[in-house]
Amino acid sequence: DAGVIQSPRHEVTEMGQEVTLRCKPISGHNSLFWYRQTMMRGLELLIYFNNNVPIDDSGMPEDRFSAKMPNASFSTLKIQPSEPRDSAVYFCASATVSYNEQFFGPGTRLTVL
Amino acid sequence: QQPVQSPQAVILREGEDAVINCSSSKALYSVHWYRQKHGEAPVFLMILLKGGEQKGHDKISASFNEKKQQSSLYLTASQLSYSGTYFCGTASGNTPLVFGKGTRLSVIA
């Protein structure tokens, strides 16, 4: 199995631009998670899905952030408009069920100038 | 209710042992341990479930004391490859993990 796939691996954009991060979970996994990692806050859960349905989005910082999972093999995290404080590494992870071992993708390093 | 990890950082010489602690203010169902090397994604090490079990993974083992709501990760005879940041993730019931801020472990020759 290829593992969790994320794209792009690096993204540099200017403040105010829209950013879309993509994730393909491991086939057969029913839970998908989006995390943000910064030095100050560590690894924060933004949102997670079970069977393509968003279960808890309380970690989404504000309305500028949105996430979708249109099918079992694809999810997006969108930031519109982006701000410099959104600069971080964004990880997608998947698991067979929400409380089991999570497999992380390689991450997307986002820099907002 | 982010779990609290201690110490925040530790430096070891090869062959030395270390203990990393993870404490929660909530009743726990499970504790997960992950290791993240610099510039890479976190990688799963082990899960401990309610029941006070202890698990081992090569020379890395962990215990879970549900009464005290804490878990400890034991690294024995450390190797250079053990360097990285160790995270505990805690769950109460069938909820997703909440990760601690991590413990940075550096093993030097």
Coordinates of N, CA and C in Angstrom, one line a residue:
Chain A
D1 N 0.8 -1.2 0.0 CA 0.0 0.0 0.0 C 0.9 1.2 0.0
A2 N 0.4 2.3 -0.7 CA 1.2 3.5 -0.8 C 1.2 4.4 0.4
G3 N 0.3 4.1 1.4 CA 0.2 4.9 2.6 C -0.7 6.1 2.3
V4 N -0.7 7.0 3.2 CA -1.5 8.2 3.0 C -0.8 9.2 2.1
I5 N -1.4 9.7 1.1 CA -0.8 10.6 0.1 C -1.3 12.0 0.3
Q6 N -0.4 13.0 0.4 CA -0.8 14.4 0.5 C -0.2 15.2 -0.6
S7 N -0.9 16.2 -1.1 CA -0.3 17.1 -2.1 C -0.9 18.5 -1.8
P8 N -0.1 19.5 -2.2 CA 1.3 19.5 -2.5 C 2.1 19.2 -1.2
R9 N 3.4 19.0 -1.4 CA 4.2 18.8 -0.2 C 4.7 20.1 0.4
H10 N 4.8 21.1 -0.5 CA 5.1 22.5 -0.1 C 4.2 23.4 -0.8
E11 N 3.8 24.5 -0.1 CA 3.0 25.5 -0.7 C 3.4 26.8 -0.2
V12 N 3.8 27.8 -1.1 CA 4.1 29.1 -0.7 C 3.1 30.0 -1.4
T13 N 2.4 30.8 -0.6 CA 1.4 31.7 -1.2 C 1.4 33.0 -0.5
E14 N 0.6 33.9 -1.1 CA 0.6 35.3 -0.5 C -0.7 35.4 0.3
M15 N -0.7 36.3 1.3 CA -1.8 36.5 2.1 C -3.0 36.9 1.2
G16 N -4.2 36.3 1.6 CA -5.4 36.6 0.8 C -5.7 35.6 -0.2
Q17 N -4.7 34.8 -0.6 CA -5.0 33.8 -1.6 C -5.7 32.5 -1.0
E18 N -6.3 31.8 -1.9 CA -7.0 30.5 -1.5 C -6.0 29.4 -1.6
V19 N -6.0 28.5 -0.6 CA -5.1 27.4 -0.6 C -5.9 26.1 -0.4
T20 N -5.6 25.1 -1.2 CA -6.3 23.8 -1.1 C -5.3 22.7 -0.9
L21 N -5.4 22.0 0.2 CA -4.6 20.9 0.5 C -5.4 19.6 0.2
R22 N -4.7 18.6 -0.3 CA -5.4 17.4 -0.7 C -4.8 16.1 0.0
C23 N -5.7 15.2 0.2 CA -5.3 13.9 0.9 C -6.0 12.7 0.4
K24 N -5.3 11.7 0.2 CA -5.8 10.4 -0.2 C -5.5 9.4 0.9
P25 N -6.5 8.9 1.7 CA -6.3 8.0 2.8 C -5.9 6.6 2.3
I26 N -5.5 5.8 3.2 CA -5.3 4.4 2.9 C -6.6 3.7 2.6
S27 N -6.6 2.9 1.5 CA -7.8 2.2 1.1 C -8.3 1.3 2.3
G28 N -9.6 1.4 2.5 CA -10.2 0.6 3.6 C -10.3 1.3 4.9
H29 N -9.6 2.4 5.1 CA -9.7 3.1 6.3 C -10.9 4.0 6.3
N30 N -11.6 4.0 7.4 CA -12.9 4.7 7.5 C -12.9 6.0 8.2
S31 N -11.7 6.3 8.8 CA -11.6 7.6 9.5 C -10.5 8.4 8.9
L32 N -10.7 9.7 8.8 CA -9.7 10.6 8.3 C -9.6 11.8 9.1
F33 N -8.4 12.2 9.4 CA -8.1 13.4 10.3 C -7.2 14.4 9.6
W34 N -7.5 15.7 9.9 CA -6.7 16.8 9.4 C -6.1 17.4 10.7
Y35 N -4.7 17.5 10.7 CA -4.0 18.1 11.8 C -3.2 19.3 11.3
R36 N -2.9 20.2 12.2 CA -2.0 21.3 12.0 C -0.9 21.3 13.0
Q37 N 0.3 21.4 12.6 CA 1.4 21.3 13.6 C 2.3 22.6 13.5
T38 N 2.4 23.3 14.6 CA 3.3 24.4 14.8 C 4.2 24.2 16.0
M39 N 5.2 25.0 16.1 CA 6.1 24.9 17.3 C 5.3 25.3 18.5
M40 N 4.5 26.4 18.4 CA 3.8 26.9 19.5 C 2.7 26.0 20.1
R41 N 2.0 25.5 19.2 CA 0.7 24.7 19.6 C 0.9 23.2 19.5
G42 N 1.9 22.7 18.8 CA 2.1 21.3 18.7 C 1.1 20.8 17.6
L43 N 0.7 19.6 17.8 CA -0.2 18.9 16.9 C -1.6 19.1 17.2
E44 N -2.4 19.8 16.4 CA -3.8 20.1 16.7 C -4.7 19.4 15.8
L45 N -5.7 18.8 16.3 CA -6.7 18.2 15.4 C -7.7 19.3 14.9
L46 N -7.8 19.4 13.6 CA -8.7 20.4 13.0 C -10.1 19.8 12.8
I47 N -10.2 18.6 12.2 CA -11.4 18.0 11.9 C -11.2 16.5 11.6
Y48 N -12.2 15.7 11.9 CA -12.1 14.3 11.5 C -13.4 13.8 10.9
F49 N -13.3 12.9 10.0 CA -14.4 12.3 9.3 C -14.5 10.8 9.6
N50 N -15.7 10.3 9.7 CA -16.0 8.9 9.8 C -16.9 8.5 8.6
N51 N -16.4 7.6 7.8 CA -17.2 7.2 6.6 C -17.7 8.4 5.8
N52 N -16.7 9.3 5.6 CA -16.9 10.5 4.7 C -17.7 11.6 5.4
V53 N -18.2 11.4 6.6 CA -19.1 12.4 7.3 C -18.2 13.1 8.3
P54 N -18.3 14.5 8.3 CA -17.5 15.2 9.3 C -18.2 15.0 10.7
I55 N -17.4 14.6 11.6 CA -17.9 14.3 13.0 C -17.6 15.4 14.0
D56 N -16.4 16.0 13.9 CA -16.1 17.0 14.9 C -15.2 18.0 14.2
D57 N -15.7 19.2 14.0 CA -14.8 20.3 13.4 C -14.5 21.4 14.4
S58 N -14.6 21.1 15.7 CA -14.4 22.1 16.7 C -13.0 22.6 16.7
G59 N -12.1 21.9 16.1 CA -10.7 22.4 16.0 C -10.4 23.3 14.9
M60 N -11.4 23.5 14.0 CA -11.2 24.4 12.8 C -11.1 25.8 13.4
P61 N -10.0 26.5 13.1 CA -9.8 27.8 13.7 C -10.9 28.9 13.5
E62 N -11.4 28.9 12.3 CA -12.4 29.9 12.0 C -13.0 29.6 10.6
D63 N -13.9 30.5 10.2 CA -14.7 30.2 9.0 C -13.8 30.2 7.8
R64 N -12.6 30.7 7.8 CA -11.8 30.7 6.7 C -11.3 29.3 6.3
F65 N -11.5 28.3 7.2 CA -11.1 27.0 7.0 C -12.3 26.1 6.7
S66 N -12.2 25.3 5.7 CA -13.3 24.3 5.4 C -12.7 23.0 4.9
A67 N -13.4 21.9 5.2 CA -12.9 20.6 4.8 C -14.0 19.8 4.2
K68 N -13.7 19.0 3.2 CA -14.7 18.2 2.6 C -14.1 16.8 2.3
M69 N -15.0 15.8 2.3 CA -14.6 14.4 1.9 C -15.7 13.9 1.0
P70 N -15.6 14.2 -0.3 CA -16.6 13.8 -1.2 C -16.8 12.3 -1.4
N71 N -15.7 11.5 -1.1 CA -15.7 10.1 -1.2 C -14.7 9.5 -0.3
A72 N -14.6 8.2 -0.3 CA -13.8 7.5 0.7 C -12.3 7.6 0.4
S73 N -12.0 8.1 -0.8 CA -10.6 8.1 -1.2 C -10.0 9.5 -1.4
F74 N -10.7 10.5 -1.0 CA -10.2 11.9 -1.2 C -10.8 12.9 -0.2
S75 N -10.0 13.8 0.2 CA -10.4 14.8 1.1 C -9.6 16.1 0.8
T76 N -10.2 17.2 1.1 CA -9.5 18.5 0.9 C -9.7 19.4 2.1
L77 N -8.7 20.2 2.3 CA -8.7 21.2 3.4 C -8.5 22.5 2.7
K78 N -9.4 23.5 2.8 CA -9.3 24.7 2.1 C -9.2 25.9 3.0
I79 N -8.3 26.8 2.7 CA -8.2 28.0 3.5 C -8.4 29.2 2.6
Q80 N -9.4 30.0 2.9 CA -9.8 31.1 2.0 C -10.4 32.3 2.9
P81 N -9.8 33.4 3.0 CA -8.4 33.8 2.4 C -7.3 33.3 3.4
S82 N -6.2 33.1 2.9 CA -5.1 32.6 3.8 C -4.4 33.9 4.5
E83 N -3.9 33.6 5.7 CA -3.2 34.6 6.4 C -1.8 34.1 6.9
P84 N -0.9 35.0 7.2 CA 0.5 34.5 7.6 C 0.4 33.6 8.8
R85 N -0.5 33.8 9.7 CA -0.6 32.9 10.9 C -1.0 31.5 10.6
D86 N -1.5 31.3 9.3 CA -1.8 29.9 8.9 C -0.6 29.1 8.5
S87 N 0.5 29.7 8.5 CA 1.8 29.0 8.1 C 2.0 27.9 9.1
A88 N 2.2 26.7 8.7 CA 2.3 25.5 9.5 C 2.5 24.3 8.6
V89 N 2.7 23.1 9.3 CA 2.7 21.9 8.5 C 1.3 21.2 8.8
Y90 N 0.6 20.9 7.7 CA -0.7 20.3 7.8 C -0.6 18.8 7.5
F91 N -1.0 18.0 8.4 CA -1.0 16.5 8.2 C -2.4 16.0 8.0
C92 N -2.5 15.0 7.2 CA -3.7 14.2 7.0 C -3.3 12.8 7.6
A93 N -4.2 12.2 8.3 CA -4.0 10.8 8.8 C -5.2 10.0 8.6
S94 N -5.1 8.7 8.5 CA -6.3 7.8 8.4 C -6.1 6.7 9.3
A95 N -7.3 6.1 9.6 CA -7.3 4.9 10.6 C -8.5 4.0 10.2
T96 N -8.4 2.8 10.6 CA -9.6 1.9 10.3 C -10.8 2.4 11.0
V97 N -10.6 2.8 12.3 CA -11.7 3.5 13.0 C -11.0 4.6 13.8
S98 N -11.8 5.5 14.4 CA -11.3 6.8 14.9 C -10.4 6.6 16.1
Y99 N -10.5 5.5 16.8 CA -9.7 5.3 18.0 C -8.5 4.4 17.9
N100 N -8.3 3.9 16.6 CA -7.2 3.0 16.4 C -6.0 3.8 15.9
E101 N -4.9 3.0 15.7 CA -3.7 3.5 15.2 C -3.9 4.4 14.0
Q102 N -3.2 5.5 14.0 CA -3.4 6.5 12.9 C -2.1 6.4 12.0
F103 N -2.3 6.5 10.7 CA -1.2 6.5 9.7 C -1.2 7.9 9.1
F104 N -0.1 8.6 9.3 CA 0.1 10.0 8.8 C 0.6 10.0 7.4
G105 N 0.1 11.0 6.7 CA 0.8 11.3 5.4 C 2.0 12.2 5.7
P106 N 2.8 12.5 4.6 CA 4.0 13.2 4.8 C 3.9 14.6 5.1
G107 N 2.7 15.2 5.0 CA 2.4 16.6 5.4 C 2.6 17.5 4.3
T108 N 1.9 18.7 4.4 CA 2.1 19.8 3.5 C 2.6 21.0 4.3
R109 N 3.8 21.5 3.9 CA 4.3 22.7 4.6 C 3.8 23.9 3.9
L110 N 3.0 24.7 4.6 CA 2.4 25.9 4.1 C 3.0 27.1 4.6
T111 N 3.4 28.0 3.7 CA 4.0 29.3 4.1 C 3.1 30.3 3.4
V112 N 2.6 31.2 4.2 CA 1.8 32.3 3.7 C 2.6 33.6 4.0
L113 N 2.9 34.3 2.9 CA 3.7 35.5 3.0 C 2.9 36.8 3.2
Chain B
Q1 N -8.6 19.3 26.6 CA -7.9 18.6 27.7 C -6.7 17.8 27.2
Q2 N -5.7 18.7 26.8 CA -4.5 18.1 26.2 C -3.7 17.4 27.3
P3 N -3.2 16.2 27.1 CA -2.4 15.6 28.1 C -1.1 16.3 28.3
V4 N -0.5 16.2 29.4 CA 0.8 16.8 29.8 C 1.9 15.8 29.7
Q5 N 2.9 16.2 29.0 CA 4.1 15.3 28.8 C 5.2 15.9 29.6
S6 N 6.0 15.0 30.2 CA 7.3 15.4 30.8 C 8.3 14.3 30.7
P7 N 9.6 14.7 30.6 CA 10.1 16.1 30.5 C 9.8 16.7 29.1
Q8 N 10.0 17.9 28.9 CA 9.8 18.5 27.6 C 10.9 18.1 26.6
A9 N 12.1 17.9 27.2 CA 13.3 17.6 26.4 C 14.2 16.8 27.2
V10 N 15.0 15.9 26.6 CA 16.0 15.1 27.3 C 17.1 14.7 26.3
I11 N 18.3 14.8 26.8 CA 19.5 14.4 26.1 C 20.1 13.1 26.7
L12 N 20.4 12.1 25.9 CA 20.9 10.9 26.4 C 22.2 10.6 25.6
R13 N 23.0 9.8 26.2 CA 24.2 9.2 25.5 C 23.7 7.8 25.1
E14 N 24.2 7.3 24.0 CA 23.9 5.9 23.6 C 24.0 5.0 24.7
G15 N 23.0 4.1 24.8 CA 23.1 3.1 25.9 C 22.3 3.5 27.1
E16 N 22.0 4.8 27.3 CA 21.3 5.2 28.5 C 19.8 4.9 28.4
D17 N 19.2 5.0 29.5 CA 17.7 4.8 29.5 C 17.0 6.1 29.7
A18 N 15.7 6.1 29.3 CA 14.9 7.3 29.6 C 13.4 6.9 29.8
V19 N 12.7 7.8 30.5 CA 11.3 7.6 30.8 C 10.6 8.9 30.4
I20 N 9.5 8.7 29.6 CA 8.7 9.9 29.2 C 7.3 9.6 29.8
N21 N 6.8 10.6 30.5 CA 5.5 10.5 31.1 C 4.4 11.3 30.4
C22 N 3.2 10.8 30.6 CA 2.0 11.4 29.9 C 0.9 11.4 30.9
S23 N 0.4 12.5 31.3 CA -0.7 12.6 32.3 C -1.9 13.3 31.7
S24 N -3.1 12.8 32.2 CA -4.3 13.4 31.7 C -5.2 13.8 32.9
S25 N -6.0 14.8 32.7 CA -7.0 15.2 33.8 C -8.3 14.4 33.6
K26 N -8.4 13.7 32.5 CA -9.6 13.0 32.2 C -9.4 11.5 32.4
A27 N -10.5 10.8 32.6 CA -10.5 9.3 32.6 C -10.1 8.9 31.2
L28 N -9.2 7.9 31.1 CA -8.7 7.5 29.8 C -9.2 6.1 29.4
Y29 N -9.5 6.0 28.1 CA -9.8 4.6 27.6 C -8.5 4.1 26.9
S30 N -7.7 4.9 26.3 CA -6.5 4.4 25.6 C -5.5 5.5 25.6
V31 N -4.2 5.0 25.4 CA -3.1 5.9 25.2 C -2.3 5.4 24.0
H32 N -2.0 6.3 23.1 CA -1.2 6.0 22.0 C 0.2 6.7 22.1
W33 N 1.2 6.1 21.6 CA 2.5 6.7 21.5 C 3.0 6.7 20.1
Y34 N 3.5 7.9 19.7 CA 4.1 8.1 18.3 C 5.4 8.8 18.5
R35 N 6.2 8.5 17.4 CA 7.5 9.2 17.4 C 7.6 9.9 16.0
Q36 N 8.1 11.1 16.1 CA 8.3 12.0 14.9 C 9.8 12.4 14.8
K37 N 10.4 12.0 13.7 CA 11.7 12.5 13.4 C 11.6 13.8 12.7
H38 N 12.7 14.6 12.8 CA 12.7 15.9 12.2 C 12.4 15.9 10.8
G39 N 11.4 16.7 10.4 CA 11.0 16.8 9.0 C 10.1 15.7 8.5
E40 N 9.7 14.8 9.4 CA 8.9 13.7 8.9 C 7.6 13.7 9.6
A41 N 6.7 12.7 9.3 CA 5.4 12.6 9.9 C 5.5 11.7 11.1
P42 N 4.6 11.9 12.1 CA 4.6 11.0 13.2 C 4.4 9.6 12.8
V43 N 5.0 8.7 13.5 CA 4.9 7.2 13.3 C 4.4 6.5 14.5
F44 N 3.4 5.7 14.3 CA 2.8 4.9 15.5 C 3.8 4.0 16.1
L45 N 3.8 4.0 17.5 CA 4.7 3.0 18.2 C 3.8 1.9 18.9
M46 N 2.8 2.4 19.6 CA 2.0 1.4 20.3 C 0.7 2.0 20.9
I47 N -0.3 1.2 21.2 CA -1.5 1.6 21.8 C -1.6 0.8 23.1
L48 N -2.0 1.5 24.2 CA -2.3 0.8 25.5 C -3.8 1.1 25.8
L49 N -4.5 0.0 26.1 CA -5.9 0.1 26.4 C -6.1 0.1 27.9
K50 N -7.3 0.6 28.3 CA -7.7 0.5 29.6 C -7.6 -0.9 30.2
G51 N -7.0 -1.0 31.4 CA -6.7 -2.3 31.9 C -5.4 -2.4 32.5
G52 N -4.6 -1.3 32.4 CA -3.3 -1.2 33.1 C -2.3 -2.1 32.5
E53 N -2.4 -2.3 31.2 CA -1.4 -3.2 30.6 C -0.1 -2.6 30.3
Q54 N 0.9 -3.4 30.0 CA 2.2 -2.9 29.6 C 2.5 -3.6 28.3
K55 N 3.2 -2.8 27.4 CA 3.5 -3.4 26.1 C 5.0 -3.1 25.8
G56 N 5.5 -3.9 24.9 CA 6.9 -3.7 24.5 C 7.0 -3.7 23.1
H57 N 8.0 -3.0 22.6 CA 8.3 -2.9 21.2 C 9.8 -2.8 21.0
D58 N 10.5 -3.9 20.9 CA 12.0 -3.9 20.8 C 12.4 -3.5 22.2
K59 N 13.2 -2.4 22.3 CA 13.7 -1.9 23.6 C 12.8 -0.7 24.1
I60 N 11.7 -0.5 23.5 CA 10.8 0.5 23.9 C 9.5 -0.1 24.4
S61 N 9.2 0.2 25.6 CA 8.0 -0.3 26.2 C 7.2 0.8 26.9
A62 N 6.0 0.5 27.3 CA 5.1 1.5 27.9 C 4.2 0.8 28.9
S63 N 3.7 1.6 29.8 CA 2.7 1.2 30.8 C 1.6 2.2 30.8
F64 N 0.5 1.7 31.3 CA -0.7 2.6 31.4 C -1.4 2.3 32.8
N65 N -1.4 3.4 33.6 CA -2.1 3.3 34.9 C -3.4 4.1 34.8
E66 N -4.5 3.4 34.6 CA -5.7 4.1 34.4 C -6.2 4.8 35.6
K67 N -5.9 4.3 36.8 CA -6.3 5.0 38.0 C -5.6 6.3 38.2
K68 N -4.4 6.4 37.8 CA -3.6 7.6 37.9 C -3.8 8.5 36.6
Q69 N -4.4 7.9 35.6 CA -4.7 8.6 34.3 C -3.3 9.0 33.7
Q70 N -2.4 8.1 33.7 CA -1.1 8.4 33.1 C -0.5 7.2 32.5
S71 N 0.4 7.5 31.6 CA 1.2 6.5 30.9 C 2.6 6.9 30.9
S72 N 3.5 5.9 30.8 CA 4.9 6.1 30.8 C 5.5 5.3 29.6
L73 N 6.5 5.9 28.9 CA 7.2 5.3 27.8 C 8.6 5.1 28.3
Y74 N 9.1 3.8 28.2 CA 10.4 3.5 28.6 C 11.3 3.1 27.4
L75 N 12.4 3.8 27.4 CA 13.4 3.5 26.3 C 14.7 3.1 27.0
T76 N 15.0 1.8 26.7 CA 16.2 1.2 27.3 C 17.3 1.1 26.3
A77 N 18.5 1.2 26.8 CA 19.7 1.1 26.0 C 19.6 1.9 24.7
S78 N 19.4 3.2 24.9 CA 19.0 4.0 23.7 C 20.0 4.0 22.6
Q79 N 19.5 4.1 21.4 CA 20.3 4.1 20.2 C 20.1 5.5 19.5
L80 N 21.1 5.8 18.6 CA 21.0 7.1 17.9 C 19.6 7.2 17.1
S81 N 19.1 6.0 16.7 CA 17.9 6.1 15.9 C 16.7 6.4 16.7
Y82 N 16.8 6.4 18.1 CA 15.7 6.8 18.9 C 15.4 8.3 19.0
S83 N 16.4 9.0 18.5 CA 16.2 10.5 18.5 C 14.9 10.9 17.8
G84 N 14.3 11.9 18.3 CA 13.0 12.4 17.7 C 12.1 13.0 18.8
T85 N 10.9 13.4 18.4 CA 10.0 13.9 19.4 C 8.9 12.8 19.6
Y86 N 8.7 12.5 20.8 CA 7.7 11.5 21.2 C 6.4 12.2 21.7
F87 N 5.3 11.7 21.1 CA 4.0 12.3 21.4 C 3.1 11.2 22.1
C88 N 2.4 11.5 23.1 CA 1.4 10.6 23.6 C 0.1 11.2 23.1
G89 N -0.9 10.4 22.8 CA -2.2 10.8 22.4 C -3.2 10.0 23.3
T90 N -4.1 10.7 23.8 CA -5.1 10.1 24.8 C -6.5 10.2 24.2
A91 N -7.3 9.2 24.6 CA -8.7 9.1 24.1 C -9.5 8.7 25.3
S92 N -10.7 9.3 25.4 CA -11.6 8.9 26.5 C -12.8 8.3 25.7
G93 N -13.0 7.0 25.8 CA -14.0 6.4 25.0 C -13.7 6.3 23.5
N94 N -14.6 6.2 22.7 CA -14.4 6.1 21.2 C -14.3 7.5 20.6
T95 N -13.4 8.2 21.1 CA -13.1 9.6 20.6 C -11.8 9.6 20.0
P96 N -11.5 10.6 19.1 CA -10.2 10.6 18.5 C -9.2 11.2 19.5
L97 N -7.9 11.0 19.2 CA -6.9 11.3 20.1 C -6.7 12.8 20.3
V98 N -6.2 13.2 21.5 CA -5.7 14.5 21.8 C -4.2 14.3 22.1
F99 N -3.4 15.0 21.4 CA -2.0 14.8 21.5 C -1.4 15.8 22.5
G100 N -0.4 15.3 23.2 CA 0.4 16.2 24.1 C 1.4 17.0 23.2
K101 N 2.1 17.9 23.8 CA 3.0 18.8 23.1 C 4.3 18.1 22.7
G102 N 4.6 16.9 23.2 CA 5.7 16.2 22.8 C 6.9 16.3 23.7
T103 N 7.8 15.3 23.7 CA 9.0 15.3 24.4 C 10.1 15.1 23.4
R104 N 11.1 16.0 23.3 CA 12.2 16.0 22.3 C 13.3 15.1 22.9
L105 N 13.6 14.0 22.3 CA 14.7 13.2 22.8 C 15.9 13.2 21.8
S106 N 17.0 13.5 22.4 CA 18.2 13.5 21.5 C 19.2 12.5 22.1
V107 N 19.6 11.6 21.3 CA 20.6 10.6 21.7 C 21.9 10.9 21.0
I108 N 23.0 11.1 21.8 CA 24.3 11.4 21.2 C 25.3 10.3 21.4
A109 N 26.2 10.2 20.6 CA 27.3 9.2 20.7 C 28.2 9.4 21.8

